[in-house]
């Protein structure tokens, strides 16, 4: 039911439009009937992050992290550049670009930023989730991680592979609060590699602050 009413409605139009241009037949049941039965599985991570396992599909290919983030298409505005130039350590908070239920996450993050000698950037396109922000916090709907994370002290995120990859690339620690899907596995791998810590989604500001 979820596939019929949600996944197919979102994915089928663009996917089948592309297939039509390539002279291919349309597909249905995108997730269960098509995505898991391909001739090749591209794994968006390197071997040091997750080595191939015996039970993986035989035609799996590790192609590295998905690092494209529209860098160069979003110049940093003057207010942001002045904010980044301030001396406090920068912590970037991002619960995921599609996450529309993060009011508690940002409320706790704002309280942590009030308590700790840091400056914070909150990333979300759902601005109504944000609480009143202290003076050491800036909100943006989107920023290319490759332009900001090299200047950050840490990234707090949901465990998406793209966010984790950009933090690895920048060489900064990660605090991961996984919610669903592959995020729990990604979070455990970040921690096992010694590159960050894992915190339960919904943890209060005291635990948040202690980890940071």
Coordinates of C-alpha atoms in Angstrom, one line a residue:
X1 CA 0.0 0.0 0.0
X2 CA 2.8 2.4 0.9
X3 CA 4.5 1.6 -2.4
X4 CA 1.3 2.1 -4.5
X5 CA 0.1 5.2 -2.7
X6 CA 3.4 6.9 -2.0
X7 CA 6.6 5.6 -3.6
X8 CA 5.2 4.9 -7.1
X9 CA 3.4 8.2 -7.3
X10 CA 6.6 10.1 -6.6
X11 CA 9.1 8.0 -8.6
X12 CA 7.2 6.6 -11.6
X13 CA 6.6 9.8 -13.6
X14 CA 10.3 10.9 -13.8
X15 CA 11.6 7.3 -13.9
X16 CA 9.3 6.2 -16.7
X17 CA 9.8 9.5 -18.6
X18 CA 13.5 8.7 -18.7
X19 CA 12.9 5.1 -19.7
X20 CA 10.6 6.2 -22.5
X21 CA 13.3 8.6 -23.8
X22 CA 15.7 5.6 -23.8
X23 CA 13.3 3.3 -25.6
X24 CA 12.6 1.2 -22.5
X25 CA 9.3 -0.1 -21.2
X26 CA 7.7 1.5 -18.2
X27 CA 7.9 -0.1 -14.8
X28 CA 5.6 -0.3 -11.8
X29 CA 6.2 -1.4 -8.2
X30 CA 9.4 0.7 -8.3
X31 CA 10.8 -0.5 -5.0
X32 CA 9.8 -4.1 -4.8
X33 CA 9.5 -5.0 -8.4
X34 CA 12.2 -3.0 -10.1
X35 CA 14.9 -1.4 -7.9
X36 CA 15.9 -4.6 -6.2
X37 CA 16.2 -6.6 -9.5
X38 CA 18.7 -4.7 -11.5
X39 CA 21.6 -6.0 -13.5
X40 CA 24.0 -3.9 -11.5
X41 CA 23.9 -2.5 -7.9
X42 CA 25.9 0.7 -7.4
X43 CA 27.0 1.1 -3.8
X44 CA 27.5 4.8 -2.9
X45 CA 30.4 4.3 -0.5
X46 CA 34.0 3.1 -0.5
X47 CA 35.3 -0.2 0.7
X48 CA 36.8 1.2 3.9
X49 CA 33.3 2.3 4.9
X50 CA 31.6 -1.0 4.2
X51 CA 33.5 -3.9 2.7
X52 CA 31.5 -6.2 0.4
X53 CA 29.8 -9.1 2.1
X54 CA 29.1 -12.7 0.9
X55 CA 25.3 -12.2 0.9
X56 CA 25.4 -9.0 -1.2
X57 CA 24.1 -9.1 -4.8
X58 CA 26.7 -10.6 -7.1
X59 CA 26.8 -7.6 -9.4
X60 CA 27.5 -4.9 -6.8
X61 CA 30.0 -2.2 -7.5
X62 CA 31.4 0.2 -4.9
X63 CA 31.7 3.7 -6.6
X64 CA 32.5 5.9 -3.6
X65 CA 30.5 8.6 -1.8
X66 CA 28.0 10.9 -3.5
X67 CA 29.8 14.2 -2.9
X68 CA 28.1 16.5 -5.4
X69 CA 26.4 19.3 -3.5
X70 CA 26.0 22.2 -6.0
X71 CA 29.2 23.8 -4.8
X72 CA 29.8 27.0 -6.7
X73 CA 26.1 27.5 -7.4
X74 CA 25.3 28.9 -4.0
X75 CA 27.8 31.7 -3.1
X76 CA 28.1 32.4 0.6
X77 CA 26.3 35.7 1.4
X78 CA 27.9 38.5 3.3
X79 CA 26.1 37.9 6.5
X80 CA 27.1 34.2 6.4
X81 CA 30.7 35.1 5.7
X82 CA 30.9 37.5 8.6
X83 CA 29.3 34.9 10.8
X84 CA 31.8 32.3 9.8
X85 CA 34.6 34.7 10.6
X86 CA 33.6 34.9 14.2
X87 CA 36.0 33.1 16.6
X88 CA 33.7 30.6 18.2
X89 CA 33.8 27.0 17.0
X90 CA 31.2 26.3 14.4
X91 CA 28.7 23.4 14.7
X92 CA 26.4 22.7 11.8
X93 CA 23.0 21.1 12.6
X94 CA 21.1 19.3 9.8
X95 CA 18.4 16.7 10.4
X96 CA 18.1 15.9 6.6
X97 CA 16.9 17.9 3.7
X98 CA 13.5 16.2 3.5
X99 CA 12.9 16.0 7.3
X100 CA 9.8 18.1 8.1
X101 CA 9.3 16.9 11.7
X102 CA 12.4 18.3 13.4
X103 CA 11.0 21.0 15.7
X104 CA 12.3 19.1 18.8
X105 CA 15.7 18.6 17.2
X106 CA 16.1 22.3 16.6
X107 CA 14.6 23.3 19.9
X108 CA 17.3 21.1 21.7
X109 CA 20.0 22.4 19.4
X110 CA 19.1 26.0 20.1
X111 CA 19.3 25.3 23.8
X112 CA 22.7 23.6 23.4
X113 CA 24.0 26.6 21.5
X114 CA 22.9 28.9 24.3
X115 CA 24.8 26.8 26.8
X116 CA 28.0 26.1 24.9
X117 CA 30.6 28.6 23.6
X118 CA 29.9 27.8 20.0
X119 CA 28.1 29.3 17.0
X120 CA 25.6 27.2 15.1
X121 CA 24.2 27.0 11.6
X122 CA 20.7 25.4 11.4
X123 CA 19.9 23.9 7.9
X124 CA 16.3 23.3 7.0
X125 CA 13.9 24.4 4.3
X126 CA 11.0 24.0 6.7
X127 CA 11.5 27.3 8.6
X128 CA 8.3 26.9 10.7
X129 CA 10.1 24.1 12.7
X130 CA 12.6 26.6 14.1
X131 CA 12.3 28.1 17.6
X132 CA 13.4 31.6 18.3
X133 CA 17.2 31.6 17.6
X134 CA 19.9 32.9 19.9
X135 CA 22.4 35.4 18.5
X136 CA 25.0 32.8 18.0
X137 CA 22.8 30.8 15.6
X138 CA 22.1 31.4 11.9
X139 CA 19.5 29.7 9.7
X140 CA 19.8 28.8 6.1
X141 CA 17.5 26.7 3.9
X142 CA 20.5 25.1 2.1
X143 CA 24.3 25.4 2.0
X144 CA 26.8 23.3 0.1
X145 CA 28.5 21.2 2.8
X146 CA 31.8 21.3 0.9
X147 CA 31.9 25.1 1.4
X148 CA 31.0 25.1 5.0
X149 CA 32.1 21.9 6.8
X150 CA 35.9 22.5 6.3
X151 CA 35.4 25.5 8.6
X152 CA 33.3 23.6 11.1
X153 CA 34.2 21.9 14.4
X154 CA 31.4 19.3 14.0
X155 CA 28.4 18.2 12.1
X156 CA 25.2 17.1 13.8
X157 CA 23.0 15.1 11.4
X158 CA 20.5 12.3 10.9
X159 CA 22.9 9.7 9.4
X160 CA 22.2 10.1 5.8
X161 CA 25.0 8.8 3.6
X162 CA 25.5 12.2 1.9
X163 CA 25.9 14.1 5.1
X164 CA 28.2 11.5 6.6
X165 CA 30.3 11.5 3.4
X166 CA 30.7 15.3 3.4
X167 CA 31.8 15.2 7.1
X168 CA 34.4 12.5 6.3
X169 CA 35.6 14.6 3.4
X170 CA 36.0 17.7 5.7
X171 CA 37.7 15.6 8.4
X172 CA 35.4 16.7 11.2
X173 CA 33.7 14.7 13.9
X174 CA 30.1 13.8 13.6
X175 CA 27.2 13.5 16.1
X176 CA 24.6 11.2 14.5
X177 CA 21.0 10.9 15.5
X178 CA 19.5 8.2 13.2
X179 CA 15.8 7.9 12.6
X180 CA 15.2 5.4 9.8
X181 CA 16.4 3.4 6.9
X182 CA 20.2 3.0 6.5
X183 CA 20.8 5.8 9.0
X184 CA 21.3 3.4 11.9
X185 CA 23.9 1.4 10.0
X186 CA 25.7 4.5 8.8
X187 CA 25.7 5.9 12.4
X188 CA 27.3 2.7 13.8
X189 CA 29.9 2.8 11.1
X190 CA 30.8 6.4 11.8
X191 CA 31.2 5.5 15.5
X192 CA 33.2 2.3 14.8
X193 CA 35.6 4.2 12.6
X194 CA 36.3 6.6 15.5
X195 CA 34.8 9.5 13.5
X196 CA 31.9 10.5 15.8
X197 CA 29.3 9.5 18.3
X198 CA 25.7 8.2 18.1
X199 CA 22.8 9.8 20.0
X200 CA 19.3 8.5 20.2
X201 CA 16.8 10.7 18.2
X202 CA 14.8 12.8 20.6
X203 CA 17.6 13.0 23.2
X204 CA 17.4 16.1 25.3
X205 CA 19.7 19.1 25.4
X206 CA 21.7 17.7 28.3
X207 CA 22.8 14.6 26.4
X208 CA 23.2 16.8 23.3
X209 CA 25.6 19.1 25.0
X210 CA 27.6 16.4 26.7
X211 CA 28.3 14.7 23.4
X212 CA 29.3 17.9 21.7

